[in-house]
Amino acid sequence: MESMNDDVHEPTTSTPAAAVAGVDLISELTDDLLLRILSFLPAASEVARTSVLSRRWRHLWPNAVALRFTVGSKPNFSRPDDDINNARRLIAAVDATFARRAGGPDVEDLEVSFIYSSEENIYFSCPSFYLYKHYHAADITSAHVGSWLRFSAQRVTGRFTLAVPLERKERLTVLDAEEEDGDEEEEEVLAADEAVEEEDGAAAAMEEDVVAGAEEVDDEPMAGYGDVDPDELPEAVEEDEEGVEAELEDEEDEELVAEYNVYNLGKDEERVFSVELPCSTRAKEMSLTLAKATLTVPAASAGAFRSLTDIMLSHVCLKAGNGDDIRLGHLLSSCCSPLLRRVQLKYTEGLAALRLDAADRLVELRLFWLPGLQTLDVDAPGLRYLGVRDCGKDTAMRISAPELEVLACDSICHAEQLRFDGAGSVRRIEDLPLYSHRLTPHNKYDYENSAALWLLRHCTSLNQLSVKLTLSWFWGFQVSLPLCVAKSIDGEEIGHEDMMPDIPELPNIRSLRIINVKTWCGDGHRIGATMAKLIAKCTNIEYLFINIDPMEEECIDPNCICDHPKGWENQKISLPNLRNVEISDSQLLQSDVNLLRLLLTSAPALERLTMIQGTTFEEDEVVDFDVPCYGGHWAPCVWECDGWGSIYAKKYTWTQGNQSGGR
C-alpha cells in the first residue's frame, strides 16, 4: 500500500522547472501548430488581439491558415454610411492581406463575403434585389474581384467562398458629402498595413504600449479568421474611427432610415462587371456569387479542377453564342473535374446548353433559375440527387442516371422532350407540378401534365411524393379562366377538362405531400374534391401533408366543376395505413372541413391529425372545426398572444380516444 500511495502522490510533489521559472510554454510550440490554434478562433479581432501575448505572436496571425472577411449578418439601418465605410476598409484589408500573402504560405479556408448573411436577407429574382440594401456594392470593381479570384487559384488549397452583392440604381446621397472622409480612412488603413510590415518598429511599439500595439494590428481588422463584425473590433479602433467619421444630424438619420425602408421597391442594378472563372488544381470547394458578372469560361485542359469536390456558381451571366456554356459543361465533366461530387448552378443567365459527362463520383446536381436553358444533357452514373427548378418547361432533357434516388423538379419539360434513363431507381420526387384541369380544345394555351404523368408511370420504386397542385390554369397572356365559365378564343368556345383521372394508381407511395395548393382565380375554387381524387390514387400512404395557399373566399357557383363529382365528401377512400396527417391551412373553409371529415372516416388506423390555421379562436371556446370527433378528440396544442393580450389557439391536434382534459 505504501508504494501505491507513493505512486499516486508523486506527481504533486514535483513541479516542472519551466513552470517555476514562469516560461511561456505555448510560445515554445512550432509556428505551424500555433497557426493551427489561431485558426480555431471565431473572430478576426480575436486573432489580431493574440499579438499582444508576445512579440513572436505579433507576426503569426497574418499567416493564419484560415482567413474570413465578411460584412456581418445585417446592415446598420440607422447609419448606412457606417456600413459603407466599414466595407471600404474591408475591401482594403482584403487587398492588403492578399498582397502580403501572394508569396507566402497557402490558405486552407478563405471566405470573402460582402452579402449580409442573415437568413432574412432573401434574394428576389424578379425584380432582382436582396431584402437588405448593400450600399457598398458600388465600391467593388471588376479589378477587385478578378484579383481575389486569381489569388484563390494560386493560394487556396481547401475551401474558397466569394460573395459579391448586386448594386442598387439609387445611391446614398450622404456619401457624396463624406466621400473625402472615406478616402482618408482608406489611406489610414493602407498606412497601417505598411506599419505592420515594419517588424522591428512595430514590435518595439508593442512592447512599450500593448494597447497601442492592438490598435496598430486592428487598423487592418478584417484579416484573420472568423466572421468580421465591426461591433467586435477593439475599442481603441472604434474610438479612432469616431474621430474620422462625421456624425449625422437627426434629420439626416431619419432620411437614411426612410431610404432603407423604401429601397426594396427598386431593382438591383446589373453592372457591366466582367470576370474570368479561375481554374484551380488545388482548391477542393468553391462557392462564387458574383453580382450578375459577365463570366468568361476559359478553355480548360485535363485536370483543371483535379482536386475540386464541390462547386456553387450563382448570379453570373454567360455571353450568348461564344461557347462559354459548352466550356462550362466541359470544365465540370470528368476529364477536368474527376473528383467532383456536388454541383450547384443558380441564377445563371445565358446558359443555353449544359452538357455534363460526369465522373461516377458526382452525387448531387442542383440547377435553379436558369431561364435561358434550352438543352440539359447529363450523363452521371453515380448521381443520387437531381434538382431542376425554375428552368423553364420548354427545356429538352436527356438524363442518364441509373443510381438516381431523388428528383426535384418544379419546372419540367413536356414528355416528348424528356429522355430519362434511370427513372426506375427514383424513390422520392419533390415539387412535381400537377394541374387539375386543362383547356379544351385549345391546348396551345395550356400547361399540361404529360411529363409528370410519364414520371409517375416510370418511377416504379417511388415511395415518397411531393406535388405542387394548381387548380384552374394560368397561360401565356396572364389571364385565368374560371372553371365555371365557358369562354371563346378565336371565336371557338372553350372549357375545362378534369385531368385527375389521368394520374396512375400509386400503391407504393408511403409519404404524400401536397404543397402550395393554388387557385389562379381571384376568389378561389374549392380544393377538396381535387385533393380527394389525388389522395385516392395513393391508397397505402402512412403520412399525408397538405399546405394550402390562402384565398379570400371559395367559389360559390354550384355548377363549377371544381367541386365535381357532386357528393364527393360522402364517399369513402380506402386508406388503411394512414396514421399521421398534417394540414396547414389559412382559413378552414367549408371545402377543407369536408376533406377533414373524409380523411377521418377513411383512415381507421389514424393516430394523429394536426391542423395549423390562421383562423383563431378564444382560449375558452370549444373547438371541433365543425367536424365530428369519430372516436377521437380535438385539442389545442399551440397558443399565440396578440398585441391586445388575448390568447388564441394556433394549432389543433386530433388524437384517438377520449379527451383527457387540459391544454
C-alpha atoms as one frame of an Amber mdcrd trajectory, in Angstrom:
protein
   0.000   0.000   0.000   2.844   2.320   0.790   4.310   2.039  -2.683   0.890
   2.629  -4.239   0.391   5.775  -2.211   3.811   6.992  -3.206   2.948   6.480
  -6.859  -0.306   8.351  -6.508   1.124  11.386  -4.791   4.420  11.568  -6.625
   3.203  13.957  -9.391   2.111  16.521  -6.811   5.476  16.589  -5.064   7.438
  17.891  -8.023   6.872  20.963 -10.173   8.296  21.358 -13.692  11.244  23.695
 -13.741   9.716  25.648 -16.620   6.586  26.365 -14.573   8.676  27.575 -11.626
  10.621  29.838 -13.913   7.411  31.253 -15.487   8.364  30.174 -19.002   5.693
  30.673 -21.742   5.143  27.049 -22.805   2.693  27.942 -25.602   5.277  30.063
 -27.369   7.595  27.080 -27.369   5.300  25.388 -29.877   6.151  25.414 -33.555
   4.761  28.100 -35.852   2.662  25.569 -37.717   0.987  24.425 -34.533   0.394
  27.986 -33.335  -1.197  28.916 -36.670  -3.456  25.897 -36.357  -4.519  27.095
 -32.890  -5.233  30.579 -34.256  -7.457  29.106 -36.949  -9.946  27.969 -34.288
 -10.593  31.497 -33.003 -14.085  32.616 -34.075 -13.430  36.275 -34.979 -10.747
  38.230 -36.772 -10.485  40.731 -33.939  -9.676  37.913 -31.524  -6.997  36.589
 -33.848  -5.477  40.061 -34.068  -5.549  40.522 -30.291  -3.272  37.499 -29.813
  -0.434  39.733 -30.983  -0.312  41.314 -27.526   0.743  37.988 -25.982   4.320
  38.220 -27.186   6.493  39.659 -29.934   6.545  36.329 -31.685   2.745  36.128
 -31.910   2.517  39.576 -33.500   3.643  38.275 -36.886   1.844  34.942 -36.758
  -1.786  35.973 -37.178  -1.444  37.441 -40.710  -0.294  33.967 -41.825  -3.302
  32.104 -40.383  -4.332  29.072 -42.409  -7.957  30.277 -42.377  -8.980  33.789
 -43.477 -12.514  35.137 -43.311 -13.629  38.601 -44.412 -17.358  39.271 -44.043
 -19.617  42.295 -43.621 -21.680  40.570 -40.954 -25.281  39.446 -40.805 -27.281
  42.688 -41.020 -26.767  46.309 -42.042 -26.907  49.260 -39.661 -30.288  50.597
 -40.722 -29.904  53.916 -38.916 -26.363  54.606 -40.118 -25.831  53.029 -43.551
 -22.843  55.271 -44.157 -21.078  53.389 -41.355 -21.680  50.152 -43.240 -20.179
  51.616 -46.384 -17.103  52.893 -44.582 -16.633  49.537 -42.858 -16.974  47.756
 -46.185 -14.396  50.073 -47.751 -11.946  49.215 -45.012 -12.781  45.571 -45.537
 -12.005  45.826 -49.259  -8.676  47.498 -48.472  -7.875  44.858 -45.870  -8.584
  42.033 -48.315  -6.334  43.579 -50.952  -3.524  44.282 -48.474  -3.652  40.805
 -46.920  -3.669  39.075 -50.293  -0.732  41.197 -51.454   1.261  40.180 -48.397
   0.294  36.516 -48.778   0.981  36.358 -52.523   4.390  34.796 -51.992   3.704
  33.377 -48.560   2.013  30.301 -47.157  -1.143  28.803 -48.653  -4.640  29.303
 -47.270  -6.795  26.316 -46.429 -10.090  28.164 -45.888 -10.797  31.549 -47.476
 -14.081  33.448 -47.303 -14.729  36.917 -48.740 -18.379  37.877 -48.393 -19.938
  41.299 -48.917 -23.512  39.939 -48.750 -25.254  40.131 -45.388 -25.516  36.589
 -44.090 -28.815  36.807 -42.180 -31.484  34.323 -43.257 -33.829  37.305 -43.530
 -31.743  38.718 -46.390 -33.775  36.914 -49.045 -32.994  37.328 -52.722 -35.887
  38.023 -55.100 -35.274  37.130 -58.726 -37.976  39.307 -60.276 -37.207  42.112
 -59.942 -33.720  41.224 -58.806 -32.904  42.558 -55.349 -31.918  41.480 -51.846
 -34.155  42.255 -48.913 -31.281  44.160 -47.304 -29.676  47.053 -49.104 -25.987
  46.629 -49.951 -24.894  50.231 -50.465 -21.259  49.182 -50.524 -21.694  47.118
 -53.700 -20.642  50.048 -55.899 -17.209  50.092 -54.291 -16.400  46.568 -55.505
 -14.986  46.595 -59.014 -14.093  44.013 -61.606 -10.440  44.605 -60.724 -11.094
  43.703 -57.094 -12.993  40.538 -57.896 -10.526  39.497 -60.591  -7.557  39.818
 -58.234  -9.375  37.872 -55.480 -10.211  35.077 -57.900  -6.607  34.904 -59.095
  -5.348  34.760 -55.511  -7.702  31.880 -54.775  -6.472  29.967 -57.800  -2.874
  30.369 -56.653  -3.102  30.024 -52.880  -6.278  28.269 -51.715  -5.895  24.567
 -51.036  -9.250  23.886 -49.370 -12.447  25.937 -49.441 -12.959  29.275 -51.191
 -16.093  31.428 -50.862 -16.647  34.746 -52.640 -19.976  36.590 -52.407 -20.488
  39.949 -54.128 -23.884  41.701 -53.914 -25.843  43.360 -56.671 -25.684  47.146
 -56.831 -28.771  49.307 -56.468 -29.501  52.006 -59.005 -30.142  54.530 -56.258
 -27.161  55.696 -54.262 -26.867  57.042 -50.749 -26.756  60.826 -51.135 -24.939
  61.488 -47.878 -21.929  59.628 -49.234 -21.119  62.345 -51.713 -20.553  64.756
 -48.844 -18.472  62.229 -46.925 -16.503  60.695 -49.791 -13.398  62.632 -48.881
 -13.549  61.289 -45.318 -13.921  57.771 -46.698 -10.797  58.208 -48.847  -8.857
  59.427 -45.822  -9.920  56.386 -43.833  -8.855  54.062 -46.627  -5.446  55.733
 -46.739  -5.126  55.236 -42.983  -5.845  51.524 -43.379  -3.180  51.152 -46.059
  -0.716  53.104 -43.946  -1.434  50.832 -41.004  -0.784  47.825 -43.205   2.633
  49.174 -44.147   3.367  49.665 -40.465   2.590  46.015 -39.813   5.328  45.012
 -42.206   7.931  47.027 -40.301   8.752  44.279 -37.864  11.272  45.879 -35.546
   9.487  49.189 -35.136   6.125  47.563 -34.676   7.470  45.077 -32.154   9.034
  47.914 -30.152   5.754  49.761 -30.165   4.036  46.609 -28.950   6.458  46.311
 -26.036   6.100  49.946 -25.000   2.325  50.107 -25.230   0.149  46.986 -25.516
  -2.973  48.951 -26.288  -1.257  50.947 -28.993   0.001  47.712 -30.472  -3.503
  46.308 -30.552  -4.661  49.462 -32.291  -1.993  49.105 -34.951  -2.890  45.499
 -35.671  -6.594  46.126 -35.670  -6.307  49.078 -38.030  -6.388  46.200 -40.503
  -9.189  44.462 -38.652 -10.631  42.264 -41.328  -7.706  39.894 -41.887  -7.755
  36.676 -39.942 -10.268  34.002 -39.125 -13.896  34.238 -38.125 -16.846  36.448
 -39.059 -15.846  40.080 -39.226 -18.253  42.138 -37.158 -17.439  45.854 -36.757
 -19.060  45.690 -33.297 -16.357  43.222 -32.227 -13.401  45.390 -33.235 -11.131
  46.602 -30.409 -12.427  49.623 -28.507  -9.310  51.602 -29.368 -10.045  51.216
 -33.063 -13.676  52.209 -32.628 -12.625  55.363 -30.808 -10.191  56.186 -33.596
 -12.916  55.748 -36.188 -15.154  58.157 -34.320 -12.552  60.823 -34.861 -12.671
  60.275 -38.602 -16.374  59.708 -39.320 -18.752  62.643 -39.368 -21.763  62.345
 -37.079 -25.142  62.509 -38.782 -27.706  65.042 -37.650 -31.117  63.793 -36.525
 -32.822  64.810 -39.733 -30.141  63.113 -41.821 -30.515  59.965 -39.717 -34.262
  59.915 -40.337 -33.653  60.393 -44.063 -31.353  57.380 -44.123 -33.860  55.222
 -42.290 -36.553  56.255 -44.749 -34.274  55.396 -47.640 -33.628  51.966 -46.154
 -37.364  51.431 -45.776 -38.106  52.073 -49.454 -35.049  50.561 -51.103 -36.750
  47.243 -51.795 -39.138  48.900 -54.226 -36.280  49.341 -56.647 -34.206  46.885
 -58.618 -30.588  45.971 -58.166 -28.520  47.381 -60.968 -26.931  44.902 -63.311
 -23.491  46.426 -63.704 -21.053  45.895 -66.511 -18.986  43.536 -64.439 -16.618
  41.072 -66.107 -14.523  38.314 -64.573 -12.903  35.071 -65.624 -13.670  31.794
 -63.890 -10.472  30.671 -62.129  -9.100  27.211 -62.753  -7.528  25.821 -59.603
  -5.797  22.483 -59.401  -5.710  22.597 -55.591  -8.994  24.050 -54.327 -11.443
  21.445 -53.034 -14.575  23.548 -52.578 -15.592  26.709 -54.416 -18.640  28.960
 -53.886 -18.943  32.018 -56.148 -21.785  34.574 -56.040 -20.755  37.262 -58.496
 -23.391  40.020 -58.783 -24.507  39.022 -62.290 -20.990  39.464 -63.606 -20.311
  38.541 -67.204 -18.351  35.342 -66.728 -15.733  34.177 -69.178 -15.074  30.460
 -69.010 -11.549  29.559 -70.138 -10.753  26.605 -72.368  -9.654  24.089 -69.766
  -7.190  21.264 -70.124  -7.492  17.877 -68.466  -7.303  18.093 -64.684  -8.027
  21.832 -64.498 -10.101  21.176 -61.343  -8.368  17.963 -60.366  -8.968  18.433
 -56.603 -12.402  20.052 -56.728 -15.229  18.200 -54.944 -17.895  20.925 -54.548
 -18.775  23.973 -56.662 -21.569  26.553 -56.395 -21.864  29.200 -59.116 -24.515
  31.896 -58.700 -25.542  35.271 -60.156 -23.467  35.161 -63.318 -24.159  35.831
 -66.985 -22.608  33.934 -69.858 -22.208  35.573 -73.236 -24.643  34.034 -75.654
 -23.175  32.323 -78.679 -19.484  32.381 -77.763 -19.313  28.844 -76.363 -18.982
  29.665 -72.658 -21.849  27.299 -71.832 -20.113  24.447 -73.688 -16.801  25.188
 -71.959 -18.517  25.314 -68.556 -20.005  21.866 -69.081 -16.600  20.574 -70.184
 -14.935  22.108 -67.127 -17.393  20.357 -64.803 -17.108  16.999 -66.567 -14.941
  14.081 -65.556 -11.928  14.973 -67.715 -11.394  18.300 -65.906 -13.064  17.576
 -62.551 -12.547  13.879 -61.790 -13.352  14.219 -58.051 -16.418  16.451 -58.360
 -19.269  15.361 -56.043 -21.670  18.327 -55.834 -22.605  20.991 -58.397 -24.958
  23.948 -57.917 -25.754  26.448 -60.673 -28.136  29.231 -59.604 -29.411  32.464
 -61.136 -27.292  31.942 -64.213 -28.254  33.673 -67.445 -27.033  32.878 -70.933
 -26.647  29.180 -70.232 -28.398  27.795 -73.304 -26.966  24.272 -73.184 -25.490
  22.274 -70.327 -23.724  19.036 -71.169 -22.237  17.124 -68.245 -20.281  13.931
 -68.779 -19.679  13.453 -65.077 -17.462  11.076 -63.207 -19.147   8.404 -61.111
 -18.262  10.460 -58.034 -20.889  13.133 -58.851 -23.790  12.502 -56.456 -25.652
  15.835 -56.412 -26.646  18.271 -59.170 -28.831  21.301 -58.378 -29.994  23.693
 -61.084 -32.053  26.704 -60.067 -33.362  29.642 -62.128 -31.577  29.089 -65.412
 -34.062  30.990 -67.610 -32.239  30.504 -70.900 -31.634  26.777 -70.583 -32.782
  25.036 -73.756 -30.916  21.728 -73.535 -29.887  19.711 -70.486 -27.788  16.616
 -71.165 -26.483  14.790 -68.102 -24.581  11.505 -68.053 -23.837  10.770 -64.392
 -23.549   7.098 -63.417 -23.291   7.834 -59.683 -25.820  10.673 -59.397 -28.152
  10.367 -56.379 -29.889  13.771 -56.316 -31.050  15.874 -59.265 -32.817  19.220
 -58.758 -34.203  21.192 -61.715 -36.160  24.219 -60.517 -37.331  27.341 -62.374
 -35.530  26.386 -65.548 -38.490  26.602 -67.934 -40.904  23.965 -69.149 -39.534
  24.010 -72.704 -36.099  22.652 -71.808 -35.221  19.443 -73.612 -33.759  16.989
 -71.100 -31.733  13.839 -71.548 -30.814  12.310 -68.220 -28.766   9.159 -67.760
 -28.546   8.467 -64.024 -29.128   4.784 -63.213 -28.493   5.312 -59.462 -30.733
   8.380 -59.042 -32.776   8.333 -55.828 -34.227  11.861 -55.511 -35.656  14.009
 -58.303 -36.761  17.597 -57.541 -38.492  19.261 -60.487 -40.947  22.121 -60.060
 -40.383  23.063 -63.693 -40.314  20.169 -66.118 -40.399  19.769 -69.866 -43.095
  18.141 -71.946 -42.985  14.356 -72.123 -41.851  14.339 -75.754 -38.759  16.367
 -74.733 -37.829  14.086 -71.844 -35.387  11.178 -72.131 -34.715   9.620 -68.755
 -32.547   6.541 -68.208 -32.736   5.673 -64.526 -36.342   6.538 -63.631 -36.831
   3.074 -62.160 -34.401   3.784 -59.306 -36.042   7.042 -58.142 -37.506   6.699
 -54.653 -38.527  10.290 -53.966 -39.916  13.052 -56.184 -40.082  16.612 -54.839
 -42.154  19.580 -56.068 -43.713  17.783 -59.024 -46.119  20.238 -60.741 -49.639
  18.902 -61.296 -52.555  20.792 -62.804 -56.144  19.856 -62.058 -57.816  20.823
 -65.370 -56.883  21.692 -68.919 -58.427  23.902 -71.548 -60.335  22.251 -74.359
 -59.827  22.199 -77.214 -57.127  24.910 -77.273 -54.262  23.099 -75.560 -51.803
  25.501 -77.168 -52.705  27.989 -74.423 -52.325  25.392 -71.734 -49.795  23.809
 -69.458 -50.018  20.054 -69.274 -49.221  17.093 -67.056 -47.606  14.896 -69.702
 -44.080  14.871 -68.230 -45.390  14.490 -64.675 -47.569  11.552 -65.720 -44.616
   9.954 -67.516 -42.549  10.143 -64.331 -45.336   8.739 -62.159 -45.690   5.779
 -64.504 -41.981   5.021 -64.933 -40.595   5.725 -61.438 -41.606   2.281 -60.244
 -39.596   2.436 -56.987 -41.245   5.687 -55.910 -42.402   5.718 -52.273 -42.257
   9.437 -51.369 -44.090  12.013 -53.481 -44.348  15.792 -53.111 -46.577  17.619
 -55.617 -47.424  21.247 -56.306 -51.126  21.184 -57.135 -52.707  24.020 -59.121
 -56.410  24.413 -59.794 -57.570  26.252 -62.911 -54.941  27.472 -65.366 -52.556
  30.274 -65.979 -51.317  30.620 -69.534 -49.058  32.872 -71.581 -51.089  36.080
 -71.720 -51.659  36.067 -67.945 -55.447  35.514 -67.994 -57.039  32.918 -65.730
 -60.221  31.281 -66.932 -62.731  30.419 -64.191 -63.653  26.776 -64.261 -67.348
  27.585 -64.141 -67.360  29.883 -67.180 -67.216  28.932 -70.851 -65.346  31.462
 -72.969 -64.149  31.633 -76.525 -60.771  32.052 -78.143 -60.593  32.938 -81.824
 -64.360  32.562 -81.965 -64.343  28.999 -80.644 -65.963  28.120 -77.327 -63.635
  26.520 -74.798 -64.000  24.902 -71.416 -62.059  22.844 -68.880 -61.426  19.136
 -68.605 -60.555  17.293 -65.387 -57.061  15.739 -65.538 -57.054  13.941 -62.192
 -58.343  10.679 -63.736 -55.176  10.567 -65.878 -52.983  10.069 -62.805 -51.998
   6.398 -62.450 -52.593   4.346 -59.326 -49.671   4.793 -56.927 -49.864   1.922
 -54.430 -46.177   2.156 -53.421 -46.404   5.714 -52.079 -45.940   5.804 -48.311
 -45.493   9.568 -47.844 -47.575  12.111 -49.800 -47.035  15.860 -49.573 -49.423
  18.205 -51.398 -47.792  21.626 -51.179 -48.727  25.122 -52.313 -52.230  24.217
 -53.440 -53.119  27.223 -55.615 -56.092  28.609 -57.482 -55.462  31.345 -60.013
 -58.935  32.914 -59.965 -59.260  35.827 -57.564 -61.989  34.292 -55.404 -60.529
  30.803 -55.438 -62.036  27.396 -56.060 -62.995  24.540 -53.817 -59.940  22.351
 -53.424 -61.371  19.406 -51.503 -62.698  17.402 -54.451 -59.453  17.616 -56.434
 -57.276  16.669 -53.457 -59.560  13.758 -52.640 -59.062  12.419 -56.182 -55.281
  12.659 -55.802 -55.214  11.076 -52.337 -57.391   8.212 -53.605 -54.572   7.256
 -56.010 -52.254   6.584 -53.042 -54.140   4.000 -51.029 -51.169   2.815 -48.936
 -49.901   6.149 -47.622 -48.856   6.326 -43.990 -48.158  10.072 -43.850 -50.053
  12.943 -45.508 -49.143  16.632 -45.511 -51.282  19.344 -47.140 -50.361  23.021
 -47.468 -52.998  25.343 -48.946 -52.264  28.849 -50.176 -54.667  31.388 -48.640
 -57.692  32.504 -50.620 -60.223  35.182 -49.781 -63.297  33.019 -50.339 -64.444
  29.872 -52.049 -66.174  29.516 -55.384 -69.947  29.737 -54.822 -71.100  28.665
 -58.288 -72.965  25.371 -57.812 -72.204  24.357 -61.413 -68.431  24.890 -61.207
 -66.525  21.715 -61.945 -64.045  22.470 -59.154 -66.465  20.693 -56.794 -67.177
  17.702 -59.032 -68.202  14.994 -58.656 -71.127  16.081 -56.554 -71.243  14.329
 -53.217 -67.525  13.580 -53.211 -67.363  14.403 -49.493 -69.704  11.489 -48.728
 -67.619   8.861 -50.479 -65.046   6.732 -48.698 -61.399   6.357 -49.685 -59.502
   3.239 -48.703 -56.625   4.488 -46.515 -55.963   1.540 -44.180 -52.354   2.524
 -43.341 -52.727   6.277 -42.866 -51.540   7.181 -39.359 -50.386  10.795 -39.401
 -51.898  13.830 -41.182 -50.713  17.464 -41.101 -52.726  20.255 -42.732 -51.503
  23.832 -42.980 -54.478  25.968 -43.990 -55.202  29.652 -43.598 -58.969  29.843
 -43.234 -60.516  26.403 -42.835 -63.206  26.899 -45.469 -66.097  24.505 -45.954
 -64.286  22.520 -48.625 -61.413  21.961 -46.197 -63.807  20.838 -43.484 -65.355
  18.343 -45.880 -61.911  16.970 -46.675 -61.154  16.591 -42.961 -64.317  14.615
 -42.464 -63.453  12.389 -45.403 -59.992  11.634 -44.005 -61.324  10.859 -40.535
 -63.874   8.395 -41.875 -61.494   6.771 -44.391 -58.466   6.111 -42.166 -59.272
   3.592 -39.422 -55.627   3.462 -38.228 -55.287   7.256 -37.951 -53.408   8.229
 -34.791 -52.943  11.986 -35.166 -54.280  14.781 -37.348 -52.721  18.222 -36.897
 -54.313  21.420 -38.178 -52.311  24.635 -38.378 -54.510  27.505 -39.490 -54.869
  31.270 -39.399 -58.452  31.447 -38.161 -58.181  31.925 -34.401 -60.480  31.055
 -31.550 -60.700  32.320 -27.998 -58.876  30.273 -25.388 -62.042  29.082 -23.649
 -64.021  28.304 -26.794 -64.833  24.685 -27.599 -63.267  23.968 -30.971 -64.035
  20.995 -33.179 -63.809  22.740 -36.565 -67.411  21.659 -37.082 -66.015  18.157
 -37.556 -67.272  15.142 -35.574 -64.585  13.505 -33.479 -65.057   9.989 -34.901
 -63.664   8.182 -31.899 -61.110  10.838 -31.001 -60.987  14.434 -29.824 -59.687
  17.838 -30.909 -57.404  19.775 -28.562 -55.394  22.999 -28.981 -51.657  22.436
 -28.678 -50.022  25.734 -29.746 -51.094  29.134 -28.444 -50.327  32.695 -29.500
 -50.846  36.075 -27.848 -51.897  39.099 -29.899 -50.978  42.719 -29.269 -54.028
  43.221 -27.053 -53.059  40.445 -24.673 -55.650  37.951 -25.900 -54.561  34.331
 -26.165 -55.517  32.345 -29.234 -55.041  28.776 -30.286 -52.963  28.445 -33.448
 -52.643  24.706 -33.791 -55.053  21.882 -33.038 -54.492  18.162 -32.876 -56.944
  15.298 -33.265 -55.986  12.105 -31.492 -57.764   8.842 -30.861 -59.527   8.219
 -27.567 -61.452  10.359 -25.135 -60.280  13.817 -24.149 -58.137  13.759 -21.020
 -58.543  17.474 -20.287 -56.090  20.318 -20.007 -54.115  22.105 -22.629
